[in-house]
Short mmCIF file of C-alpha atoms in Angstrom, two decimals:
data_model
loop_
_atom_site.label_atom_id
_atom_site.label_comp_id
_atom_site.label_asym_id
_atom_site.label_seq_id
_atom_site.Cartn_x
_atom_site.Cartn_y
_atom_site.Cartn_z
CA UNK Y 1 0.00 0.00 0.00
CA UNK Y 2 1.71 3.18 -1.22
CA UNK Y 3 -0.99 5.80 -0.68
CA UNK Y 4 -3.38 7.65 -2.92
CA UNK Y 5 -2.01 6.25 -6.17
CA UNK Y 6 -2.75 2.70 -5.01
CA UNK Y 7 -6.32 3.61 -5.97
CA UNK Y 8 -5.33 3.64 -9.65
CA UNK Y 9 -6.63 0.14 -10.32
CA UNK Y 10 -7.52 0.45 -14.01
CA UNK Y 11 -5.79 1.52 -17.19
CA UNK Y 12 -8.45 3.42 -19.05
CA UNK Y 13 -12.08 4.57 -18.98
CA UNK Y 14 -13.65 5.21 -22.37
CA UNK Y 15 -16.78 7.35 -22.70
CA UNK Y 16 -17.40 6.65 -26.35
CA UNK Y 17 -19.78 5.39 -29.04
CA UNK Y 18 -21.95 8.46 -28.57
CA UNK Y 19 -25.35 8.09 -30.23
CA UNK Y 20 -27.57 11.13 -30.75
CA UNK Y 21 -31.21 10.52 -31.66
CA UNK Y 22 -34.10 13.04 -31.63
CA UNK Y 23 -35.44 11.77 -28.29
CA UNK Y 24 -32.42 9.99 -26.85
CA UNK Y 25 -28.68 10.23 -26.28
CA UNK Y 26 -26.50 7.35 -25.17
CA UNK Y 27 -22.85 6.47 -24.78
CA UNK Y 28 -20.84 3.40 -23.88
CA UNK Y 29 -18.75 3.34 -20.71
CA UNK Y 30 -15.87 0.90 -21.22
CA UNK Y 31 -13.37 -0.01 -18.50
CA UNK Y 32 -10.02 -1.21 -19.84
CA UNK Y 33 -8.27 -3.16 -17.09
CA UNK Y 34 -4.50 -3.33 -16.73
CA UNK Y 35 -4.44 -6.86 -18.14
CA UNK Y 36 -6.31 -5.69 -21.24
CA UNK Y 37 -9.69 -7.14 -20.30
CA UNK Y 38 -12.65 -4.84 -21.00
CA UNK Y 39 -16.13 -4.51 -19.54
CA UNK Y 40 -18.80 -2.14 -20.85
CA UNK Y 41 -22.18 -0.65 -20.06
CA UNK Y 42 -24.39 1.98 -21.66
CA UNK Y 43 -25.52 5.31 -20.20
CA UNK Y 44 -28.83 6.60 -21.58
CA UNK Y 45 -30.93 9.75 -21.37
CA UNK Y 46 -34.33 9.59 -23.09
CA UNK Y 47 -37.09 12.19 -23.58
CA UNK Y 48 -40.74 12.11 -24.59
CA UNK Y 49 -40.25 14.83 -27.23
CA UNK Y 50 -37.49 15.58 -29.79
CA UNK Y 51 -34.64 17.68 -28.40
CA UNK Y 52 -31.63 16.63 -30.51
CA UNK Y 53 -30.49 16.72 -34.13
CA UNK Y 54 -27.30 14.74 -34.77
CA UNK Y 55 -26.55 17.01 -37.73
CA UNK Y 56 -26.34 20.06 -35.47
CA UNK Y 57 -23.01 20.57 -33.74
CA UNK Y 58 -24.61 22.34 -30.75
CA UNK Y 59 -26.86 19.34 -30.05
CA UNK Y 60 -23.99 16.86 -30.34
CA UNK Y 61 -21.92 19.07 -28.05
CA UNK Y 62 -24.68 19.12 -25.43
CA UNK Y 63 -25.07 15.34 -25.67
CA UNK Y 64 -21.29 14.93 -25.23
CA UNK Y 65 -21.40 16.99 -22.04
CA UNK Y 66 -24.40 15.11 -20.67
CA UNK Y 67 -22.87 11.65 -21.00
CA UNK Y 68 -19.53 12.84 -19.56
CA UNK Y 69 -20.88 13.79 -16.12
CA UNK Y 70 -20.95 10.31 -14.53
CA UNK Y 71 -17.25 9.85 -15.37
CA UNK Y 72 -16.22 12.85 -13.25
CA UNK Y 73 -16.48 10.59 -10.19
CA UNK Y 74 -13.63 8.31 -11.29
CA UNK Y 75 -10.52 10.43 -11.79
CA UNK Y 76 -8.75 8.75 -8.85
CA UNK Y 77 -9.02 5.24 -10.26
CA UNK Y 78 -7.83 5.33 -13.90
CA UNK Y 79 -4.57 6.14 -15.65
CA UNK Y 80 -6.51 7.71 -18.50
CA UNK Y 81 -10.08 8.82 -19.20
CA UNK Y 82 -11.10 9.34 -22.82
CA UNK Y 83 -14.11 11.43 -23.86
CA UNK Y 84 -15.10 10.86 -27.48
CA UNK Y 85 -17.62 13.48 -28.58
CA UNK Y 86 -17.63 17.13 -29.59
CA UNK Y 87 -16.09 19.61 -27.15
CA UNK Y 88 -14.87 23.20 -27.16
CA UNK Y 89 -12.20 24.69 -24.91
CA UNK Y 90 -14.76 25.83 -22.32
CA UNK Y 91 -16.01 22.24 -22.03
CA UNK Y 92 -12.53 20.82 -21.61
CA UNK Y 93 -11.70 23.36 -18.93
CA UNK Y 94 -14.97 22.73 -17.11
CA UNK Y 95 -14.68 18.93 -17.15
CA UNK Y 96 -11.03 19.05 -16.07
CA UNK Y 97 -11.70 21.45 -13.19
CA UNK Y 98 -14.78 19.62 -11.95
CA UNK Y 99 -13.09 16.23 -12.09
CA UNK Y 100 -10.21 17.56 -10.01
CA UNK Y 101 -12.61 19.09 -7.49
CA UNK Y 102 -14.54 15.81 -7.28
CA UNK Y 103 -11.37 13.72 -6.92
CA UNK Y 104 -10.34 15.80 -3.92
CA UNK Y 105 -13.82 15.57 -2.39
CA UNK Y 106 -14.01 11.80 -2.85
CA UNK Y 107 -10.55 11.28 -1.39
CA UNK Y 108 -11.33 13.29 1.75
CA UNK Y 109 -14.92 12.15 2.29
CA UNK Y 110 -14.81 8.54 1.05
CA UNK Y 111 -11.26 7.41 1.87
CA UNK Y 112 -9.99 9.63 4.68
CA UNK Y 113 -13.43 9.72 6.32
CA UNK Y 114 -15.43 6.83 7.69
CA UNK Y 115 -16.75 4.61 4.91
CA UNK Y 116 -18.19 1.20 5.81
CA UNK Y 117 -18.08 0.13 2.16
CA UNK Y 118 -14.26 0.02 1.98
CA UNK Y 119 -12.15 -3.10 2.31
CA UNK Y 120 -8.93 -2.99 4.33
CA UNK Y 121 -6.34 -1.60 3.82
CA UNK Y 122 -8.05 1.03 1.61
CA UNK Y 123 -9.85 2.34 4.67
CA UNK Y 124 -6.52 3.40 6.18
CA UNK Y 125 -4.78 5.34 3.43
CA UNK Y 126 -2.10 7.75 4.68
CA UNK Y 127 -3.04 11.40 4.22
CA UNK Y 128 -1.18 13.09 1.36
CA UNK Y 129 -1.27 16.70 0.20
CA UNK Y 130 -0.87 16.81 -3.56
CA UNK Y 131 -0.89 19.57 -6.16
CA UNK Y 132 -3.23 17.45 -8.29
CA UNK Y 133 -5.41 14.68 -6.91
CA UNK Y 134 -6.86 13.38 -10.17
CA UNK Y 135 -4.69 10.49 -11.34
CA UNK Y 136 -6.17 10.19 -14.83
CA UNK Y 137 -4.94 12.13 -17.80
CA UNK Y 138 -7.94 13.39 -19.77
CA UNK Y 139 -8.11 12.85 -23.51
CA UNK Y 140 -10.73 14.53 -25.71
CA UNK Y 141 -11.38 12.93 -29.09
CA UNK Y 142 -13.73 13.66 -31.98
CA UNK Y 143 -13.59 10.33 -33.82
CA UNK Y 144 -17.34 10.02 -34.38
CA UNK Y 145 -18.39 13.60 -35.14
CA UNK Y 146 -15.21 14.91 -36.77
CA UNK Y 147 -17.27 16.36 -39.65
CA UNK Y 148 -19.09 18.86 -37.40
CA UNK Y 149 -17.76 22.31 -36.55
CA UNK Y 150 -18.79 23.83 -33.22
CA UNK Y 151 -19.26 27.61 -33.26
CA UNK Y 152 -20.18 29.71 -30.24
CA UNK Y 153 -23.54 31.47 -30.51
CA UNK Y 154 -24.65 34.14 -28.05
CA UNK Y 155 -28.16 33.43 -26.76
CA UNK Y 156 -30.69 35.83 -25.23
CA UNK Y 157 -32.89 33.60 -23.04
CA UNK Y 158 -36.17 34.65 -21.45
CA UNK Y 159 -35.72 36.18 -18.02
CA UNK Y 160 -39.09 35.03 -16.69
CA UNK Y 161 -38.81 31.35 -17.75
CA UNK Y 162 -37.49 28.93 -15.11
CA UNK Y 163 -36.45 25.30 -15.49
CA UNK Y 164 -36.74 23.61 -12.08
CA UNK Y 165 -34.85 20.41 -11.26
CA UNK Y 166 -37.81 18.75 -9.59
CA UNK Y 167 -38.55 16.00 -7.08
CA UNK Y 168 -40.97 15.31 -4.25
CA UNK Y 169 -38.89 17.08 -1.62
CA UNK Y 170 -40.00 20.23 0.16
CA UNK Y 171 -37.27 22.37 -1.45
CA UNK Y 172 -38.35 21.47 -4.98
CA UNK Y 173 -42.05 21.82 -4.18
CA UNK Y 174 -41.60 25.27 -2.64
CA UNK Y 175 -39.45 26.41 -5.56
CA UNK Y 176 -42.21 25.42 -7.96
CA UNK Y 177 -44.90 27.13 -5.89
CA UNK Y 178 -42.93 30.37 -5.78
CA UNK Y 179 -42.11 30.41 -9.48
CA UNK Y 180 -45.68 29.61 -10.45
CA UNK Y 181 -46.58 32.93 -8.80
CA UNK Y 182 -43.81 35.11 -10.21
CA UNK Y 183 -42.78 33.54 -13.53
CA UNK Y 184 -43.20 30.63 -15.94
CA UNK Y 185 -42.11 27.30 -14.42
CA UNK Y 186 -40.80 24.30 -16.37
CA UNK Y 187 -40.52 21.42 -13.86
CA UNK Y 188 -38.13 18.71 -15.04
CA UNK Y 189 -38.28 15.38 -13.21
CA UNK Y 190 -35.33 13.15 -14.04
CA UNK Y 191 -36.78 9.65 -13.77
CA UNK Y 192 -33.72 7.85 -12.46
CA UNK Y 193 -33.80 4.09 -12.74
CA UNK Y 194 -34.24 2.51 -9.33
CA UNK Y 195 -36.12 3.37 -6.13
CA UNK Y 196 -34.95 7.00 -6.12
CA UNK Y 197 -37.90 7.78 -8.37
CA UNK Y 198 -40.35 6.80 -5.62
CA UNK Y 199 -39.90 10.14 -3.83
CA UNK Y 200 -40.97 12.04 -6.96
CA UNK Y 201 -44.02 10.02 -8.03
CA UNK Y 202 -46.69 11.94 -6.08
CA UNK Y 203 -45.37 15.34 -7.13
CA UNK Y 204 -45.01 14.31 -10.77
CA UNK Y 205 -48.54 12.87 -10.91
CA UNK Y 206 -49.86 16.12 -9.40
CA UNK Y 207 -47.90 18.35 -11.78
CA UNK Y 208 -49.13 16.31 -14.75
CA UNK Y 209 -52.63 17.51 -13.85
CA UNK Y 210 -51.85 21.17 -13.13
CA UNK Y 211 -48.68 22.12 -15.04
CA UNK Y 212 -48.50 21.70 -18.86
CA UNK Y 213 -44.77 22.51 -18.92
CA UNK Y 214 -43.85 19.41 -16.89
CA UNK Y 215 -41.18 17.15 -18.44
CA UNK Y 216 -40.00 13.69 -17.33
CA UNK Y 217 -36.76 12.51 -18.97
CA UNK Y 218 -35.50 9.04 -18.10
CA UNK Y 219 -31.89 8.27 -17.17
CA UNK Y 220 -30.19 5.04 -16.12
CA UNK Y 221 -27.29 6.71 -14.31
CA UNK Y 222 -28.04 4.80 -11.10
CA UNK Y 223 -27.39 1.53 -12.92
CA UNK Y 224 -24.08 2.86 -14.23
CA UNK Y 225 -23.05 4.01 -10.76
CA UNK Y 226 -23.82 0.59 -9.27
CA UNK Y 227 -22.10 -1.20 -12.15
CA UNK Y 228 -18.97 0.91 -11.61
CA UNK Y 229 -18.93 0.13 -7.89
CA UNK Y 230 -19.09 -3.60 -8.65
CA UNK Y 231 -15.86 -3.27 -10.65
CA UNK Y 232 -13.89 -1.63 -7.83
CA UNK Y 233 -11.63 -4.04 -5.92
CA UNK Y 234 -11.54 -1.84 -2.81
CA UNK Y 235 -15.35 -1.95 -2.29
CA UNK Y 236 -16.90 -4.81 -0.32
CA UNK Y 237 -18.72 -7.30 -2.54
CA UNK Y 238 -21.85 -7.09 -0.37
CA UNK Y 239 -22.08 -3.29 -0.67
CA UNK Y 240 -25.74 -3.47 -1.73
CA UNK Y 241 -26.64 -5.08 1.61
CA UNK Y 242 -24.92 -2.43 3.73
CA UNK Y 243 -27.32 0.16 5.17
CA UNK Y 244 -25.68 3.56 5.16
CA UNK Y 245 -26.51 7.23 4.62
CA UNK Y 246 -23.79 7.61 1.99
CA UNK Y 247 -23.00 6.18 -1.43
CA UNK Y 248 -19.85 4.04 -1.62
CA UNK Y 249 -17.92 6.37 -3.95
CA UNK Y 250 -19.85 8.92 -5.99
CA UNK Y 251 -20.23 12.57 -5.06
CA UNK Y 252 -20.75 14.26 -8.45
CA UNK Y 253 -24.44 13.34 -8.67
CA UNK Y 254 -26.62 16.45 -8.97
CA UNK Y 255 -24.84 17.46 -12.18
CA UNK Y 256 -25.83 14.15 -13.80
CA UNK Y 257 -29.47 15.20 -13.41
CA UNK Y 258 -28.83 18.89 -13.97
CA UNK Y 259 -27.33 18.29 -17.41
CA UNK Y 260 -30.46 16.27 -18.18
CA UNK Y 261 -32.47 19.49 -17.78
CA UNK Y 262 -30.32 21.47 -20.22
CA UNK Y 263 -32.00 20.20 -23.42
CA UNK Y 264 -35.29 21.52 -22.03
CA UNK Y 265 -33.79 24.84 -20.91
CA UNK Y 266 -32.07 25.45 -24.25
CA UNK Y 267 -34.98 24.38 -26.46
CA UNK Y 268 -37.48 26.46 -24.48
CA UNK Y 269 -35.00 29.35 -24.19
CA UNK Y 270 -35.38 29.57 -20.41
CA UNK Y 271 -33.07 32.04 -18.71
CA UNK Y 272 -32.95 30.36 -15.30
CA UNK Y 273 -32.24 26.90 -13.90
CA UNK Y 274 -33.28 26.44 -10.28
CA UNK Y 275 -32.10 23.82 -7.82
CA UNK Y 276 -33.77 23.65 -4.40
CA UNK Y 277 -30.94 24.06 -1.90
CA UNK Y 278 -31.17 25.79 1.45
CA UNK Y 279 -28.84 27.78 3.69
CA UNK Y 280 -26.87 24.91 5.22
CA UNK Y 281 -25.72 23.18 2.00
CA UNK Y 282 -22.88 25.65 1.39
CA UNK Y 283 -19.98 24.44 3.53
CA UNK Y 284 -16.20 24.76 3.32
CA UNK Y 285 -13.89 22.51 5.28
CA UNK Y 286 -10.25 21.59 5.68
CA UNK Y 287 -8.88 18.14 6.44
CA UNK Y 288 -5.20 18.17 7.40
CA UNK Y 289 -4.49 20.89 4.87
CA UNK Y 290 -6.80 19.60 2.12
CA UNK Y 291 -9.70 21.94 1.38
CA UNK Y 292 -13.11 20.44 0.63
CA UNK Y 293 -16.85 21.15 0.61
CA UNK Y 294 -17.98 18.46 3.04
CA UNK Y 295 -19.32 16.35 0.18
CA UNK Y 296 -21.91 19.03 -0.65
CA UNK Y 297 -20.22 20.89 -3.49
CA UNK Y 298 -22.97 20.12 -6.01
CA UNK Y 299 -25.57 21.47 -3.57
CA UNK Y 300 -23.64 24.65 -2.76
CA UNK Y 301 -23.75 28.18 -4.09
CA UNK Y 302 -20.22 27.62 -5.39
CA UNK Y 303 -21.56 24.95 -7.74
CA UNK Y 304 -24.41 27.19 -8.91
CA UNK Y 305 -22.05 30.09 -9.56
CA UNK Y 306 -19.51 27.89 -11.36
CA UNK Y 307 -22.25 26.54 -13.65
CA UNK Y 308 -23.54 30.06 -14.32
CA UNK Y 309 -20.03 31.07 -15.38
CA UNK Y 310 -19.80 28.00 -17.59
CA UNK Y 311 -23.13 28.82 -19.27
CA UNK Y 312 -21.82 32.33 -19.88
CA UNK Y 313 -18.63 31.03 -21.52
CA UNK Y 314 -20.78 28.81 -23.74
CA UNK Y 315 -22.90 31.77 -24.80
CA UNK Y 316 -26.02 30.16 -23.31
CA UNK Y 317 -26.36 32.93 -20.70
CA UNK Y 318 -28.49 30.84 -18.35
CA UNK Y 319 -28.36 31.68 -14.65
CA UNK Y 320 -28.36 28.83 -12.17
CA UNK Y 321 -29.21 29.35 -8.52
CA UNK Y 322 -31.41 28.41 -5.60
CA UNK Y 323 -34.13 30.79 -4.46
CA UNK Y 324 -34.02 29.18 -0.99
CA UNK Y 325 -30.54 30.05 0.28
CA UNK Y 326 -31.72 32.57 2.94
CA UNK Y 327 -34.10 29.96 4.38
CA UNK Y 328 -33.67 27.28 7.01
CA UNK Y 329 -35.24 23.87 6.56
CA UNK Y 330 -37.98 24.83 9.02
CA UNK Y 331 -38.76 28.09 7.23
CA UNK Y 332 -38.90 26.30 3.86
CA UNK Y 333 -41.47 23.87 5.23
CA UNK Y 334 -43.39 26.68 6.90
CA UNK Y 335 -43.81 28.66 3.68
CA UNK Y 336 -44.64 25.50 1.74
CA UNK Y 337 -47.32 24.23 4.10
CA UNK Y 338 -48.85 27.62 4.90
CA UNK Y 339 -48.88 29.09 1.39
CA UNK Y 340 -49.07 25.99 -0.81
CA UNK Y 341 -50.76 23.22 1.23
CA UNK Y 342 -51.80 21.39 -1.95
CA UNK Y 343 -48.16 21.09 -2.97
CA UNK Y 344 -47.04 20.10 0.53
CA UNK Y 345 -49.49 17.21 0.37
CA UNK Y 346 -47.28 15.73 -2.38
CA UNK Y 347 -44.13 15.83 -0.23
CA UNK Y 348 -42.15 12.60 0.06
CA UNK Y 349 -38.82 13.22 1.78
CA UNK Y 350 -38.33 9.58 2.77
CA UNK Y 351 -35.94 7.41 0.73
CA UNK Y 352 -37.62 4.24 1.99
CA UNK Y 353 -41.02 5.22 0.59
CA UNK Y 354 -43.42 2.53 -0.58
CA UNK Y 355 -46.46 2.39 -2.87
CA UNK Y 356 -49.97 2.01 -1.54
CA UNK Y 357 -53.10 2.42 -3.67
CA UNK Y 358 -51.24 4.33 -6.36
CA UNK Y 359 -49.50 6.81 -4.03
CA UNK Y 360 -46.09 6.77 -2.45
CA UNK Y 361 -46.10 6.86 1.34
CA UNK Y 362 -43.22 7.53 3.75
CA UNK Y 363 -41.85 4.75 5.95
CA UNK Y 364 -42.41 6.77 9.13
CA UNK Y 365 -39.38 5.22 10.83
CA UNK Y 366 -36.26 6.90 9.44
CA UNK Y 367 -34.48 10.03 10.66
CA UNK Y 368 -35.91 12.09 7.80
CA UNK Y 369 -39.44 11.03 8.66
CA UNK Y 370 -39.18 11.92 12.33
CA UNK Y 371 -37.63 15.26 11.36
CA UNK Y 372 -40.51 16.07 8.97
CA UNK Y 373 -43.07 14.95 11.57
CA UNK Y 374 -41.39 17.11 14.20
CA UNK Y 375 -41.26 20.21 12.01
CA UNK Y 376 -44.88 19.91 10.87
CA UNK Y 377 -46.08 19.46 14.45
CA UNK Y 378 -43.96 22.43 15.57
CA UNK Y 379 -45.65 24.48 12.82
CA UNK Y 380 -49.06 23.30 14.08
CA UNK Y 381 -49.70 21.46 10.82
CA UNK Y 382 -50.96 17.92 10.22
CA UNK Y 383 -48.37 15.34 9.05
CA UNK Y 384 -51.26 13.18 7.83
CA UNK Y 385 -51.62 15.57 4.89
CA UNK Y 386 -48.49 14.10 3.29
CA UNK Y 387 -49.14 10.48 4.22
CA UNK Y 388 -48.10 9.90 7.84
CA UNK Y 389 -50.43 7.83 10.01
CA UNK Y 390 -51.43 8.62 13.59
CA UNK Y 391 -49.24 5.74 14.75
CA UNK Y 392 -46.22 7.04 12.79
CA UNK Y 393 -46.71 10.54 14.16
CA UNK Y 394 -46.81 9.22 17.72
CA UNK Y 395 -43.72 7.06 17.15
CA UNK Y 396 -41.89 9.93 15.46
CA UNK Y 397 -42.38 12.26 18.42
CA UNK Y 398 -41.36 9.53 20.86
CA UNK Y 399 -38.20 8.95 18.82
CA UNK Y 400 -37.40 12.66 18.95
CA UNK Y 401 -37.51 12.44 22.75
CA UNK Y 402 -34.68 9.90 22.64
CA UNK Y 403 -32.69 10.62 19.48
CA UNK Y 404 -31.61 13.75 17.64
CA UNK Y 405 -31.99 14.87 14.03
CA UNK Y 406 -29.45 15.55 11.29
CA UNK Y 407 -29.58 19.33 11.18
CA UNK Y 408 -27.19 22.13 11.99
CA UNK Y 409 -27.00 22.61 15.75
CA UNK Y 410 -29.02 25.82 15.74
CA UNK Y 411 -31.72 24.33 13.48
CA UNK Y 412 -32.14 21.29 15.71
CA UNK Y 413 -32.04 23.40 18.86
CA UNK Y 414 -34.83 25.69 17.66
CA UNK Y 415 -36.95 22.75 16.52
CA UNK Y 416 -36.68 21.16 19.96
CA UNK Y 417 -37.39 24.54 21.57
CA UNK Y 418 -40.64 24.83 19.61
CA UNK Y 419 -41.71 21.26 20.32
CA UNK Y 420 -41.02 21.65 24.05
CA UNK Y 421 -42.76 25.03 24.26
CA UNK Y 422 -45.88 23.52 22.65
CA UNK Y 423 -45.85 20.50 24.96
CA UNK Y 424 -45.31 18.08 22.08
CA UNK Y 425 -42.23 16.46 23.64
CA UNK Y 426 -41.63 15.36 27.20
CA UNK Y 427 -39.22 17.50 29.19
CA UNK Y 428 -36.27 15.18 29.79
CA UNK Y 429 -32.49 15.44 29.89
CA UNK Y 430 -32.16 14.79 26.14
CA UNK Y 431 -34.77 17.32 25.01
CA UNK Y 432 -33.65 19.98 27.52
CA UNK Y 433 -30.07 19.61 26.33
CA UNK Y 434 -31.05 20.12 22.69
CA UNK Y 435 -33.82 22.70 23.02
CA UNK Y 436 -32.78 26.34 22.73
CA UNK Y 437 -34.33 29.28 20.92
CA UNK Y 438 -32.53 30.59 17.82
CA UNK Y 439 -34.62 33.33 16.21
CA UNK Y 440 -32.40 33.40 13.13
CA UNK Y 441 -33.82 30.00 12.12
CA UNK Y 442 -37.19 31.60 11.37
CA UNK Y 443 -35.61 34.73 9.87
CA UNK Y 444 -34.16 35.42 6.42
CA UNK Y 445 -30.41 34.93 6.83
CA UNK Y 446 -27.78 36.80 4.84
CA UNK Y 447 -24.03 36.58 5.24
CA UNK Y 448 -20.84 37.01 3.23
CA UNK Y 449 -20.61 33.41 2.04
CA UNK Y 450 -23.60 31.06 2.18
CA UNK Y 451 -26.43 33.47 1.46
CA UNK Y 452 -25.56 36.58 -0.53
CA UNK Y 453 -28.22 38.55 -2.34
CA UNK Y 454 -25.78 39.21 -5.19
CA UNK Y 455 -26.04 35.51 -6.11
CA UNK Y 456 -29.67 36.12 -7.15
CA UNK Y 457 -30.47 37.94 -10.42
CA UNK Y 458 -31.91 41.39 -9.77
CA UNK Y 459 -35.30 40.69 -11.33
CA UNK Y 460 -36.33 38.03 -8.81
CA UNK Y 461 -35.17 39.60 -5.54
CA UNK Y 462 -38.14 41.81 -4.63
CA UNK Y 463 -40.86 39.28 -5.58
CA UNK Y 464 -39.18 36.62 -3.42
CA UNK Y 465 -38.63 38.86 -0.41
CA UNK Y 466 -42.22 40.09 -0.61
CA UNK Y 467 -43.42 36.51 -0.11
CA UNK Y 468 -40.75 35.45 2.38
CA UNK Y 469 -41.30 38.36 4.76
CA UNK Y 470 -44.92 37.27 5.28
CA UNK Y 471 -43.74 34.05 6.92
CA UNK Y 472 -40.40 34.97 8.50
CA UNK Y 473 -39.57 37.01 11.58
CA UNK Y 474 -37.59 39.61 9.69
CA UNK Y 475 -34.10 39.68 8.17
CA UNK Y 476 -30.80 39.07 9.93
CA UNK Y 477 -27.21 39.58 8.84
CA UNK Y 478 -24.14 37.81 10.22
CA UNK Y 479 -21.48 40.11 11.64
CA UNK Y 480 -18.69 39.13 14.05
CA UNK Y 481 -20.27 35.67 14.38
CA UNK Y 482 -23.56 37.10 15.63
CA UNK Y 483 -26.88 37.64 13.89
CA UNK Y 484 -28.14 41.22 13.75
CA UNK Y 485 -31.57 42.31 12.55
CA UNK Y 486 -31.81 44.77 9.67
CA UNK Y 487 -34.34 46.15 7.21
CA UNK Y 488 -33.48 45.66 3.53
CA UNK Y 489 -33.26 49.00 1.73
CA UNK Y 490 -32.88 49.92 -1.93
CA UNK Y 491 -29.08 49.77 -1.77
CA UNK Y 492 -29.27 46.24 -0.39
CA UNK Y 493 -31.74 45.08 -3.04
CA UNK Y 494 -29.79 46.71 -5.88
CA UNK Y 495 -26.44 45.03 -5.23
CA UNK Y 496 -24.82 44.07 -8.57
CA UNK Y 497 -25.25 40.47 -9.71
CA UNK Y 498 -22.21 38.33 -8.88
CA UNK Y 499 -21.18 37.37 -12.43
CA UNK Y 500 -18.01 39.10 -13.55
CA UNK Y 501 -16.06 38.33 -16.71
CA UNK Y 502 -12.82 38.37 -14.70
CA UNK Y 503 -13.79 35.35 -12.57
CA UNK Y 504 -15.35 33.13 -15.23
CA UNK Y 505 -13.12 30.14 -14.43
CA UNK Y 506 -13.60 30.02 -10.65
CA UNK Y 507 -15.04 26.87 -9.05
CA UNK Y 508 -15.94 28.67 -5.80
#
């Protein structure tokens, strides 16, 4: 065992044999082992309407980018990764930078951190600080579409059209509700093969009835991820039987779905792509001198801003962001259930959901379920609206009296404070220890890093704040590690948008 480079267990990964059809794109993932043996699988995105023309360079370029995303998780494990498609210099820079960022994240979170999927001795790698963590050299080829010439075209998308990466979670549901009021929403549900789709079924069925712009592409990325894990000699063979809150290796996941929304955004000329991420998903960390994002890079504002810069370099001029960054999890649920109860009824935040009479229902036993039950009860709302039974509600509250929830300390403390103050939990050592009032949790939070108004385009700021202030307890700003109340004025609302030509290549 020599360290990080002992993870280079394969010679080459080929992302090749790109096929572009009007309603489908696919590519072959081929692993070339060091003894020359090869194994292959096929990654597919399919749509229910035509989005691609293989004779158009721009469409082939988009397809090339889409099928490349899964591979960004594997830069630590191959000597070489080959992308055969149609790429410009902006694409090559983006894929190179994001693979390096992901390699560093995976090393810190999956190998230096606790990971029950790893075999010894890979679970005890010595920490190394390197200039470059990606082991693979990246090769870009144009063997299949060499006859096409890719030219940059400057687009002028519609400011009031919003593509929403959609699911059955509260963040996605609230984002849709807000945009339905202030713009034109285009919900895109990526139907991922496997049980992950269960959480989205209720919301998708509901949107099908009320929202004509709803789109449901299909993608088999989950099968590719699992197939890749099966090839890795450092992962336990029984990995599918291990219950854990993490995936064995992958961290670059949101982008796989995000790039599946781009055909819709570009064809419909939407100017915005929205991902439902809240205040606490933007995190920076440092592990023995190695910087990282706590495994949340693709849920952070840094990811959104990096993608916005990339779209600008491509001439697409789409802006990607979350409208929820000033909000805590509790405040998101409060606005959703108070303002859009019909949407909240479709919420499925449980990843162990099951089908019953045509609807997906939560398990009622997991940490996410007891957290949702607790927040709804604290908000004086009925968890039965989104599928919880009386028995599950009772069990969820009892579990909260004995076990905590996976939230930031202040979020959990305020939740327990509310539940105790309403007499919904028994007053014991555990609940007293956790319960403490934090008014910032029900306020709109702004700071210099996680939640900056300049990350939102100017046109959407006032409409959002007008709605948010009806449900929050004012605005607070972080200064000297303390939250201070303030009233937004014109100067605050008119801060310039973050995008600058001088920082187009930043990943933060």
